[in-house]
PDB file of C-alpha atoms in Angstrom:
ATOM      1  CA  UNK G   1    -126.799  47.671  21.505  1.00 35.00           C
ATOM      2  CA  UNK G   2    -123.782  46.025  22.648  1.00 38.00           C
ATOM      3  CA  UNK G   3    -123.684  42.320  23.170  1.00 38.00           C
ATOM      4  CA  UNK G   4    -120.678  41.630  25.286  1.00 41.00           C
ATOM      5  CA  UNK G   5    -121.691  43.256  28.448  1.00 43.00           C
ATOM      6  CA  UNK G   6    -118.614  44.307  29.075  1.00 45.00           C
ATOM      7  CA  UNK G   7    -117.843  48.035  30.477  1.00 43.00           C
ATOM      8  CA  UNK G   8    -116.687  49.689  27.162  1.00 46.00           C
ATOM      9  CA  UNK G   9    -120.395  49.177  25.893  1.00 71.00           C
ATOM     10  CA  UNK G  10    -121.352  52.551  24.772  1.00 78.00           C
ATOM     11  CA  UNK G  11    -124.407  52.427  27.706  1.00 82.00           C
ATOM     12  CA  UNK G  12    -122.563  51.310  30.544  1.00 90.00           C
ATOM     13  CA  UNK G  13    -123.378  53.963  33.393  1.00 90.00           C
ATOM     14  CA  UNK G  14    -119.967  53.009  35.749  1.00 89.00           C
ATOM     15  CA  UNK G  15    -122.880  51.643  38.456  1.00 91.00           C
ATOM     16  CA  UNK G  16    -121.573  47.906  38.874  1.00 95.00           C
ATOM     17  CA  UNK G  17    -119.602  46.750  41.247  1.00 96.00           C
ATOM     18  CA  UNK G  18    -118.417  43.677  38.823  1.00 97.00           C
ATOM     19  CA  UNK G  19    -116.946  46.337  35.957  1.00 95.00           C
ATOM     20  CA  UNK G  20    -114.507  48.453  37.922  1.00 94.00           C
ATOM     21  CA  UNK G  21    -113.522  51.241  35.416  1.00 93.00           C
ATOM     22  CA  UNK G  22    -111.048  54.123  35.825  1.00 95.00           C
ATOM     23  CA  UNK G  23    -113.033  57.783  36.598  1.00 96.00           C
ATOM     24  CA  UNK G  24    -113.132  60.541  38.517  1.00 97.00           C
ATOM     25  CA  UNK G  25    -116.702  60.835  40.646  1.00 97.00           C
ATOM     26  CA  UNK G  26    -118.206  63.703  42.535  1.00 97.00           C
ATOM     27  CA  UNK G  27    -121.503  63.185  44.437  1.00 97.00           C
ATOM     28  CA  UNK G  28    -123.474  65.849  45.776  1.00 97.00           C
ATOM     29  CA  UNK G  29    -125.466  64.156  48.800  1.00 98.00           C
ATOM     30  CA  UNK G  30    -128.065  65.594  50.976  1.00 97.00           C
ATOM     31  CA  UNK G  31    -129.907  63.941  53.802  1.00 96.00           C
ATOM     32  CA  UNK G  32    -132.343  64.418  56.577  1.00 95.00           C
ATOM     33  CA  UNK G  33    -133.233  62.779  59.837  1.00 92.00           C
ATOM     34  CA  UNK G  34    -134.796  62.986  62.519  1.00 85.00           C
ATOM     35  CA  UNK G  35    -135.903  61.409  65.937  1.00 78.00           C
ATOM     36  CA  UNK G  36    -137.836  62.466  69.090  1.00 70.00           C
ATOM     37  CA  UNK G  37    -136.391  65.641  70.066  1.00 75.00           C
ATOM     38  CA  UNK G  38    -134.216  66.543  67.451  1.00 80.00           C
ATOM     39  CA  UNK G  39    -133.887  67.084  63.305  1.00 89.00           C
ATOM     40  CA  UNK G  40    -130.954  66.659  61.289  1.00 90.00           C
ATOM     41  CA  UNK G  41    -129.921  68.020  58.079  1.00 93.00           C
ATOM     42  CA  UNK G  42    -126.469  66.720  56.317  1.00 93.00           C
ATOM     43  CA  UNK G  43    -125.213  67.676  53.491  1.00 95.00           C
ATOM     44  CA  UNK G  44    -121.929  66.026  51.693  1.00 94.00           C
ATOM     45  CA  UNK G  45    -119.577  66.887  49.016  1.00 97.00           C
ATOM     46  CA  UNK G  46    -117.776  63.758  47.921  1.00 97.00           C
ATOM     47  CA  UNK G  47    -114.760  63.274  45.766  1.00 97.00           C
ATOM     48  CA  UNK G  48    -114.506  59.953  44.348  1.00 97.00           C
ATOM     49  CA  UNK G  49    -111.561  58.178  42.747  1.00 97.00           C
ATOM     50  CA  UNK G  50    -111.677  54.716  40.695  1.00 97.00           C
ATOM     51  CA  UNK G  51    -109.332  52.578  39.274  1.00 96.00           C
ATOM     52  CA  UNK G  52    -109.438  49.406  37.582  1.00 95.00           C
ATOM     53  CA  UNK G  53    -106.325  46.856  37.013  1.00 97.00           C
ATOM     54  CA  UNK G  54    -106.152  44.342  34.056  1.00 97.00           C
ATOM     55  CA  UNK G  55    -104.768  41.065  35.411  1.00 97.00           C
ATOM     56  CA  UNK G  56    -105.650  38.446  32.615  1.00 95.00           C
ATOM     57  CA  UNK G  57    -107.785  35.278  32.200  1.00 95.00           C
ATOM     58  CA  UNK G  58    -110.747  37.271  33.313  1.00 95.00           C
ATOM     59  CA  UNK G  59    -109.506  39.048  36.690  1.00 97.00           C
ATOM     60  CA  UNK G  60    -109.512  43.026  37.758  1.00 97.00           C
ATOM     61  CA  UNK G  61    -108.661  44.330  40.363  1.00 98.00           C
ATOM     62  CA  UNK G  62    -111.163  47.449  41.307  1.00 97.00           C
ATOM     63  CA  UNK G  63    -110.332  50.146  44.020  1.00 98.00           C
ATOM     64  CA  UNK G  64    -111.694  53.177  45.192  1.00 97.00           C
ATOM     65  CA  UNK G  65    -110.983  56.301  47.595  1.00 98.00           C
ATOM     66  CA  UNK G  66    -113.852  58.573  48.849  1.00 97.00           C
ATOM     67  CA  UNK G  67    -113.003  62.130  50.453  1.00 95.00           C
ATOM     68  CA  UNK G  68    -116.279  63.334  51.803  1.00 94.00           C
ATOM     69  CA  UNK G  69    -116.888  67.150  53.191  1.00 94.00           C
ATOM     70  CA  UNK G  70    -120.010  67.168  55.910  1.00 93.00           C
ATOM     71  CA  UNK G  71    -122.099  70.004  56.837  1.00 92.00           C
ATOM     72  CA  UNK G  72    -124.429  69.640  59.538  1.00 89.00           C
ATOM     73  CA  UNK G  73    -126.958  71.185  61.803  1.00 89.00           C
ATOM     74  CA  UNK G  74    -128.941  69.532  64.400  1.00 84.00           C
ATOM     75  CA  UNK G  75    -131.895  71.266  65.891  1.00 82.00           C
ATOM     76  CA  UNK G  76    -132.851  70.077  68.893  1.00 80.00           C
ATOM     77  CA  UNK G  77    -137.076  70.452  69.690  1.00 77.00           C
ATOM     78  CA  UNK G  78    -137.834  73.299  72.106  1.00 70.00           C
ATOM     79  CA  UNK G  79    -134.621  75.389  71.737  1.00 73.00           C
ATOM     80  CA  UNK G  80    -134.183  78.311  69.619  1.00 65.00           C
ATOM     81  CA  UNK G  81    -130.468  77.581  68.347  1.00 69.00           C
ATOM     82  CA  UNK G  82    -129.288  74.800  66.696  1.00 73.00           C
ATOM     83  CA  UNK G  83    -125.657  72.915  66.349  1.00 80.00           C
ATOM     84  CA  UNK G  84    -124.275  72.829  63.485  1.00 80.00           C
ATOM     85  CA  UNK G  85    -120.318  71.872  62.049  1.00 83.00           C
ATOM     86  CA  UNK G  86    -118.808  71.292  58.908  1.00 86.00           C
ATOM     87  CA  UNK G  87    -115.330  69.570  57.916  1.00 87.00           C
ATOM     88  CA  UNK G  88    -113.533  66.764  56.769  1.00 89.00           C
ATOM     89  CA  UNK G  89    -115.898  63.268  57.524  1.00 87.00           C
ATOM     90  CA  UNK G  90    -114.268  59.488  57.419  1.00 91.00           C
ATOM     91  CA  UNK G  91    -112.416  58.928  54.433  1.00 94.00           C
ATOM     92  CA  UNK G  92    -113.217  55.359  52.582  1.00 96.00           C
ATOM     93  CA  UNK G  93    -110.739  52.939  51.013  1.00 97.00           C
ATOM     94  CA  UNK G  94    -111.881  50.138  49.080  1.00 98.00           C
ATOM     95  CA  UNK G  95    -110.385  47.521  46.924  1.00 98.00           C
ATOM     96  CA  UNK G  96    -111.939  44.069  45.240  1.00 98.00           C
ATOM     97  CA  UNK G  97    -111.359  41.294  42.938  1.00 98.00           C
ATOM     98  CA  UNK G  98    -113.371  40.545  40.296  1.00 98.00           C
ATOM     99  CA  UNK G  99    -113.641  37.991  37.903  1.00 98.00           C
ATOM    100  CA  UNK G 100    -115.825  37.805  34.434  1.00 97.00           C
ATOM    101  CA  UNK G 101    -116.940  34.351  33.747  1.00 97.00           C
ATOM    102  CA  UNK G 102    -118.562  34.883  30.391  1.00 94.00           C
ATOM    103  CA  UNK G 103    -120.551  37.872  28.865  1.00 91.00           C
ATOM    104  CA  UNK G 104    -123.423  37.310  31.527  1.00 94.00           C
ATOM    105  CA  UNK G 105    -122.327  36.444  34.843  1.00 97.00           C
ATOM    106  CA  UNK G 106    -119.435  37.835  36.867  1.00 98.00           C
ATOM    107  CA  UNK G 107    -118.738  38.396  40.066  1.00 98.00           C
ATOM    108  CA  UNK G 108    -116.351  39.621  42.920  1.00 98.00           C
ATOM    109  CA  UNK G 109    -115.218  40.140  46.612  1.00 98.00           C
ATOM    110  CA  UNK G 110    -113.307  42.638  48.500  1.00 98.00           C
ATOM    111  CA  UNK G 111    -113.614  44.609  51.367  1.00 98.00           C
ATOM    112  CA  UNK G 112    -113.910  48.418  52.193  1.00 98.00           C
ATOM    113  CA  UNK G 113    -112.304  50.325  54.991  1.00 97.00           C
ATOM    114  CA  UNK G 114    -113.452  53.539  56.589  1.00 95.00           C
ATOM    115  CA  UNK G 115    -111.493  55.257  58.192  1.00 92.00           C
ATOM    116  CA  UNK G 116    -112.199  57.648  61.376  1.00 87.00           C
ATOM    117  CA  UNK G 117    -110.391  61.038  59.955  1.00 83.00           C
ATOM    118  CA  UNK G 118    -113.579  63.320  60.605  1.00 72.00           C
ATOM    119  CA  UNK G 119    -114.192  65.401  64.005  1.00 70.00           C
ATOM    120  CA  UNK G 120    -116.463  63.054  66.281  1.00 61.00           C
ATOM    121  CA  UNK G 121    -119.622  65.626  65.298  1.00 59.00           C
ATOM    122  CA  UNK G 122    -119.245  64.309  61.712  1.00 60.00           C
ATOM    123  CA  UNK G 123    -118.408  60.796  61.406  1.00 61.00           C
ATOM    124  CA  UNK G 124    -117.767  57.955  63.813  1.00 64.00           C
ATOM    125  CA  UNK G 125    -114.925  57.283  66.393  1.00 71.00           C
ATOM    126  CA  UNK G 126    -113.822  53.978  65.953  1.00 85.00           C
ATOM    127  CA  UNK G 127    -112.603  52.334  62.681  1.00 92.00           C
ATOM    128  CA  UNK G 128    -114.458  50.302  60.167  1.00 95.00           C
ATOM    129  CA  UNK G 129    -113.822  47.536  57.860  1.00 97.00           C
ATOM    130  CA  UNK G 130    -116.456  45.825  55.559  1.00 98.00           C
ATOM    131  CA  UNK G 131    -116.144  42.528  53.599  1.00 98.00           C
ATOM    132  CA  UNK G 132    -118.012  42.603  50.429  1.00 98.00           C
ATOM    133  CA  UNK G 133    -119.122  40.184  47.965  1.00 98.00           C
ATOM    134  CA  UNK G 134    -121.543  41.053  44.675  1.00 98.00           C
ATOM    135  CA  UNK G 135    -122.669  39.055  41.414  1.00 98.00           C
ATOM    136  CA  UNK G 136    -123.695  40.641  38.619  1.00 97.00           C
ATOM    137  CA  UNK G 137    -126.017  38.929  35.366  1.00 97.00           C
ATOM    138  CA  UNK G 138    -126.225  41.209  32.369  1.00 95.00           C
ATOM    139  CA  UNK G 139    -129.934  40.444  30.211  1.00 94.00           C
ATOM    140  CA  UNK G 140    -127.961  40.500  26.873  1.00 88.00           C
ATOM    141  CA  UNK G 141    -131.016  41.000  24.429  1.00 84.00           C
ATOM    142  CA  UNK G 142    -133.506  42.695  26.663  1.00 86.00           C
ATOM    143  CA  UNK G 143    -132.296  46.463  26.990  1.00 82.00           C
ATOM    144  CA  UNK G 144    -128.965  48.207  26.618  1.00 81.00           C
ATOM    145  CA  UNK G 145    -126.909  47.488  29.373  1.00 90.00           C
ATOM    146  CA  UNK G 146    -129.646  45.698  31.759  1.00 95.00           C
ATOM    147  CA  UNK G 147    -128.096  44.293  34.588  1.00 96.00           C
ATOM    148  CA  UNK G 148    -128.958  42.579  37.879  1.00 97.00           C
ATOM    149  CA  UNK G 149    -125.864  42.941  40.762  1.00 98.00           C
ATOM    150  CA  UNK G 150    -126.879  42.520  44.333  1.00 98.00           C
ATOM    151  CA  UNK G 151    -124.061  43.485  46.704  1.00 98.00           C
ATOM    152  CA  UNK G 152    -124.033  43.349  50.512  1.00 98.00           C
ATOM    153  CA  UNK G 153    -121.179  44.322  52.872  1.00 98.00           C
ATOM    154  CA  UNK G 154    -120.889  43.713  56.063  1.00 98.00           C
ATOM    155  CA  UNK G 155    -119.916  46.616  58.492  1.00 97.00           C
ATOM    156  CA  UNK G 156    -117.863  46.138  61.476  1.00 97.00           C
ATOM    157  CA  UNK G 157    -116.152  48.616  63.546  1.00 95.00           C
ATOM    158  CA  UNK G 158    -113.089  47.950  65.532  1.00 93.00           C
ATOM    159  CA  UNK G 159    -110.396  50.249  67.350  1.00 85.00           C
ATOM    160  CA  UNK G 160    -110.681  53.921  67.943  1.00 75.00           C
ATOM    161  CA  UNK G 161    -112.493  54.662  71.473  1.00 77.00           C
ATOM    162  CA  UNK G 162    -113.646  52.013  73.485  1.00 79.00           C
ATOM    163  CA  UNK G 163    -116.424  53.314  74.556  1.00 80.00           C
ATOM    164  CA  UNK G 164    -117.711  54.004  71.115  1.00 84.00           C
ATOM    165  CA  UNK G 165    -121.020  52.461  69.180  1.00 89.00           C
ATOM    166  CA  UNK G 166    -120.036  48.901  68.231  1.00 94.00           C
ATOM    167  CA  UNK G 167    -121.395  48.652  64.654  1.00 95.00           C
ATOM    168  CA  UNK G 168    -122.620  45.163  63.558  1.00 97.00           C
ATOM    169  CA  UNK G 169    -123.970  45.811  60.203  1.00 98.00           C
ATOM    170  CA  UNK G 170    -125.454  44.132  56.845  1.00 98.00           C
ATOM    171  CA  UNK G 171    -125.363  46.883  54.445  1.00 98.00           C
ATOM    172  CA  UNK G 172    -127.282  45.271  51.352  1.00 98.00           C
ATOM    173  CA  UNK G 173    -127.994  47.061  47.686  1.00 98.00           C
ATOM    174  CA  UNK G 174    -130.250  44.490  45.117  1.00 98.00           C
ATOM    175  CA  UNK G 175    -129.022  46.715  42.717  1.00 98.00           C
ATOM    176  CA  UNK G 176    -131.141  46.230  39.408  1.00 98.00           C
ATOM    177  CA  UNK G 177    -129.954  48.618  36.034  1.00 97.00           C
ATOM    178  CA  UNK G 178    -132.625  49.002  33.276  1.00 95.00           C
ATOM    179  CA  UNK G 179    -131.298  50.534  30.011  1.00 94.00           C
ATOM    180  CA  UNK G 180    -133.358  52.945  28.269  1.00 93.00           C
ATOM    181  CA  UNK G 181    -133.057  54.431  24.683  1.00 92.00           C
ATOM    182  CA  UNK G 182    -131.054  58.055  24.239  1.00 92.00           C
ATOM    183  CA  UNK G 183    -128.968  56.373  27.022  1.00 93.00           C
ATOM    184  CA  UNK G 184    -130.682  57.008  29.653  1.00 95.00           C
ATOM    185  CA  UNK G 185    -131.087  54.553  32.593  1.00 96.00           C
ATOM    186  CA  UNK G 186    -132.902  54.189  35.830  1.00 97.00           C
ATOM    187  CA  UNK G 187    -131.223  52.229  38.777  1.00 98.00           C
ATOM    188  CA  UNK G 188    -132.988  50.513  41.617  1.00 98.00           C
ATOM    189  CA  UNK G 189    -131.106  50.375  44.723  1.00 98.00           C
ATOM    190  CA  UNK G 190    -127.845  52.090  43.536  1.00 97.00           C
ATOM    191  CA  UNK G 191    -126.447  52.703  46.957  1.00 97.00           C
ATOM    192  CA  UNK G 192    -125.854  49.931  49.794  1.00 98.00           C
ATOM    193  CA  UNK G 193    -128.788  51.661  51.901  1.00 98.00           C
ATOM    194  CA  UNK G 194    -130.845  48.400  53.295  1.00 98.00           C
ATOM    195  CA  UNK G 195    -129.596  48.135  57.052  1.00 98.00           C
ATOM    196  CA  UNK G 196    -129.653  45.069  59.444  1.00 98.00           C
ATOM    197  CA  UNK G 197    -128.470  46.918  62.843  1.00 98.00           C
ATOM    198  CA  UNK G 198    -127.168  43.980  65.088  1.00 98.00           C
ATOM    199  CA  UNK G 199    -124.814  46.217  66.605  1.00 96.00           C
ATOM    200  CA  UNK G 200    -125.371  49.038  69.474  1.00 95.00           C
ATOM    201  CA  UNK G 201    -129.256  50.797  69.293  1.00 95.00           C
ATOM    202  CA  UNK G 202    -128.994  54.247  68.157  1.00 91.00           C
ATOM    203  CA  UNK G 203    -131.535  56.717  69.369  1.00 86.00           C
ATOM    204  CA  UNK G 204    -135.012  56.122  68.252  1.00 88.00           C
ATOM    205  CA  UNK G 205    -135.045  52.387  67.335  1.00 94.00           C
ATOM    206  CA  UNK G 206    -137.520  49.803  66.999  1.00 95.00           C
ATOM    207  CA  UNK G 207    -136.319  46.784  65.454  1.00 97.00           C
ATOM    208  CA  UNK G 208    -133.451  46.150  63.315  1.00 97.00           C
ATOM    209  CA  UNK G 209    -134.281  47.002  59.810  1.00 98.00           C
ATOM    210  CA  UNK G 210    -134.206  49.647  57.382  1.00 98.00           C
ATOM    211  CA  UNK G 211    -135.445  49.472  54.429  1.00 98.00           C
ATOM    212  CA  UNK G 212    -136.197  52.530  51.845  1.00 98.00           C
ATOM    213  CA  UNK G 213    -137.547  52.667  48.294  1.00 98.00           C
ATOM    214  CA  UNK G 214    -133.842  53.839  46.364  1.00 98.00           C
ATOM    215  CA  UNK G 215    -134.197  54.920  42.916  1.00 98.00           C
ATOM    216  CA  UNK G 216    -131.879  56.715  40.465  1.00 98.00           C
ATOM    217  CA  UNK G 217    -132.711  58.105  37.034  1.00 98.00           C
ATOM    218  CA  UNK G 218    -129.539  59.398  34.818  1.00 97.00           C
ATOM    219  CA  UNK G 219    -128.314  59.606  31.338  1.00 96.00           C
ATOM    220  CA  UNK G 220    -124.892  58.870  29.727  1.00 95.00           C
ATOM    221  CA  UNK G 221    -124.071  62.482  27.913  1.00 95.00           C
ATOM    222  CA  UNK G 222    -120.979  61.660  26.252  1.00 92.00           C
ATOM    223  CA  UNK G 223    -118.690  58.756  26.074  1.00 91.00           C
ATOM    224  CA  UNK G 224    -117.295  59.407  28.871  1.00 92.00           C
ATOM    225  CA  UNK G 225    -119.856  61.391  31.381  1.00 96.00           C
ATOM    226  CA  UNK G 226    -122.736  59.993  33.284  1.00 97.00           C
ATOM    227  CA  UNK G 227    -125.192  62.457  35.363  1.00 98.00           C
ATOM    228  CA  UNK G 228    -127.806  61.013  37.801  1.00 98.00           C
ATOM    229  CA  UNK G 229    -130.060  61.845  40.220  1.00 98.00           C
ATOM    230  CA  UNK G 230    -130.637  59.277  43.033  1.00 98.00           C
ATOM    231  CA  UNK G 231    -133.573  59.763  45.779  1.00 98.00           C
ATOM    232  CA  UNK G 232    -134.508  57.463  48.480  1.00 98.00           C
ATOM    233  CA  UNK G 233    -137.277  57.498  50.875  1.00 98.00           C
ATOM    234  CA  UNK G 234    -137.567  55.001  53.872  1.00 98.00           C
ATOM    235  CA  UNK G 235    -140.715  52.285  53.623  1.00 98.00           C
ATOM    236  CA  UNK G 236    -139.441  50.031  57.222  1.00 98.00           C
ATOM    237  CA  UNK G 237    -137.520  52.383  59.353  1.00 96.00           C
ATOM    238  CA  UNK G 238    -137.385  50.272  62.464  1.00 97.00           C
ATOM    239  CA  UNK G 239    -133.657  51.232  62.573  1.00 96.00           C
ATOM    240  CA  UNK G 240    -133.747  54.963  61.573  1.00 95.00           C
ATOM    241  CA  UNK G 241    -130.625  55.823  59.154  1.00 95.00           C
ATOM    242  CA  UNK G 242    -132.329  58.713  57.182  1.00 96.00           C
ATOM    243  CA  UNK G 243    -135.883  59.963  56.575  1.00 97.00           C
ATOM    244  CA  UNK G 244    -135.076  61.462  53.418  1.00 97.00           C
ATOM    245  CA  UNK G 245    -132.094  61.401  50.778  1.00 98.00           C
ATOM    246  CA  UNK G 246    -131.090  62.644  47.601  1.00 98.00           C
ATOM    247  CA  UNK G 247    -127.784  62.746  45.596  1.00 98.00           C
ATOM    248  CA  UNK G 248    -126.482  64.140  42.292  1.00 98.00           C
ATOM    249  CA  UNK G 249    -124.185  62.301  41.115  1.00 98.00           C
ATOM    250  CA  UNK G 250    -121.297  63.216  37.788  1.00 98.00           C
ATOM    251  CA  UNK G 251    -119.118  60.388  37.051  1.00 97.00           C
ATOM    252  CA  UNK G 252    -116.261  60.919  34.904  1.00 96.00           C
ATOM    253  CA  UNK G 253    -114.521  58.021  32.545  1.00 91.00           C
ATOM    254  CA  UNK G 254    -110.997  57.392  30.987  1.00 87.00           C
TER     255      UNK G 254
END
């Protein structure tokens, strides 16, 4: 078991947003909605790029670039066809900082922007940036590669049509990494899905909040591959962002 929590320890699954490391990601996403007179069902192919940049005394500097492919068809209750599309959905840049402080703690800010290049069916119209902060403290001892790193980012959209959603959003993931033996590893919360909506009501909303149970269960084949298997189900859907989601997930180091 390595001791130094750093991300060359031969268990480390590329899941924390404090060790940026250089892959190559693809993520196989599907997701299904609904509200009261209509279903969704999405389905994305994502192509994920990571990089990492040594700049001494402790500091990296992580980015990342997301190409996502949508399919979708909406079926609206009482109607015999449904609407579907597929294409190109808003493309995601993202950069942070990050600093180690010892072989426990780290931590590190940033921001991520998302930008509108999908048809208005398949993403949304106006731009979006999100600052980001996360802190990550490895349990050296406990487990291989056991790690708690909450990260929340903060959506806000700005540009594009005026007379588009305004999105005021907390996008929160408690993210908590157990390592098991063979190198396998289940993740709570992998993916940023708790929701705070303080912008614009969307269809079918209560309250503000969205909270679902997020769990991910994967295994580090070789040095340099991780597979997992992420599913998520909603427990407070006050705010509705999904009533069901799943995603494979093949991350690839170097």
């Amino acid at each position: 078991m390595s001791q130094t929590g750093t991300a060359d320890s031969a268990s480390y699954n590329d899941g924390d947003f404090t060790r940026p490391e250089t892959s190559v990601t693809t993520r196989f996403e599907f997701r299904s909605s609904s509200s009261s007179s209509s279903s969704t069902k999405r389905e994305r192919e994502i192509l994920q790029y990571n990089s990492k940049l040594d700049l001494g005394s402790g500091w990296k500097l992580g980015t990342q670039i997301q190409i996502p492919f949508v399919e979708k068809a909406t079926t609206t209750f009482g109607q015999a066809n449904s609407e579907s599309g597929a294409g190109l959905a808003n493309a995601v840049f993202q950069t942070a900082l990050i600093h180690t402080i010892d072989t426990r703690w780290a931590y590190g800010f940033g921001a991520r922007l998302v930008a509108p290049t999908a048809d208005a069916s398949l993403g949304t119209d106006p731009w979006q940036i999100m600052p980001a902060i996360g802190i990550r403290y490895s349990f050296l001892g406990i487990a291989p590669d056991t790690y708690f790193v909450p990260v929340v980012r903060y959506a806000i959209s700005f540009g594009g049509n005026p007379f588009a959603r305004i999105i005021r959003e907390p996008q929160i993931a408690p993210t908590l990494n157990i390592g098991l033996p063979g190198r396998w590893f289940v993740t709570f919360y992998p993916s940023n899905d708790i929701r705070i909506n303080y912008g614009t009501p969307i269809s079918g909303q209560t309250g503000r909040l969205f909270l679902p149970l997020d769990v991910a269960v994967g295994k580090k084949i070789l040095n340099n591959l991780v597979v997992s298997l992420e599913g998520s189900v909603p427990i407070i859907r006050d705010y509705p962002v999904y009533d069901f989601k799943t995603e494979l997930k093949v991350t690839w180091q170097f």
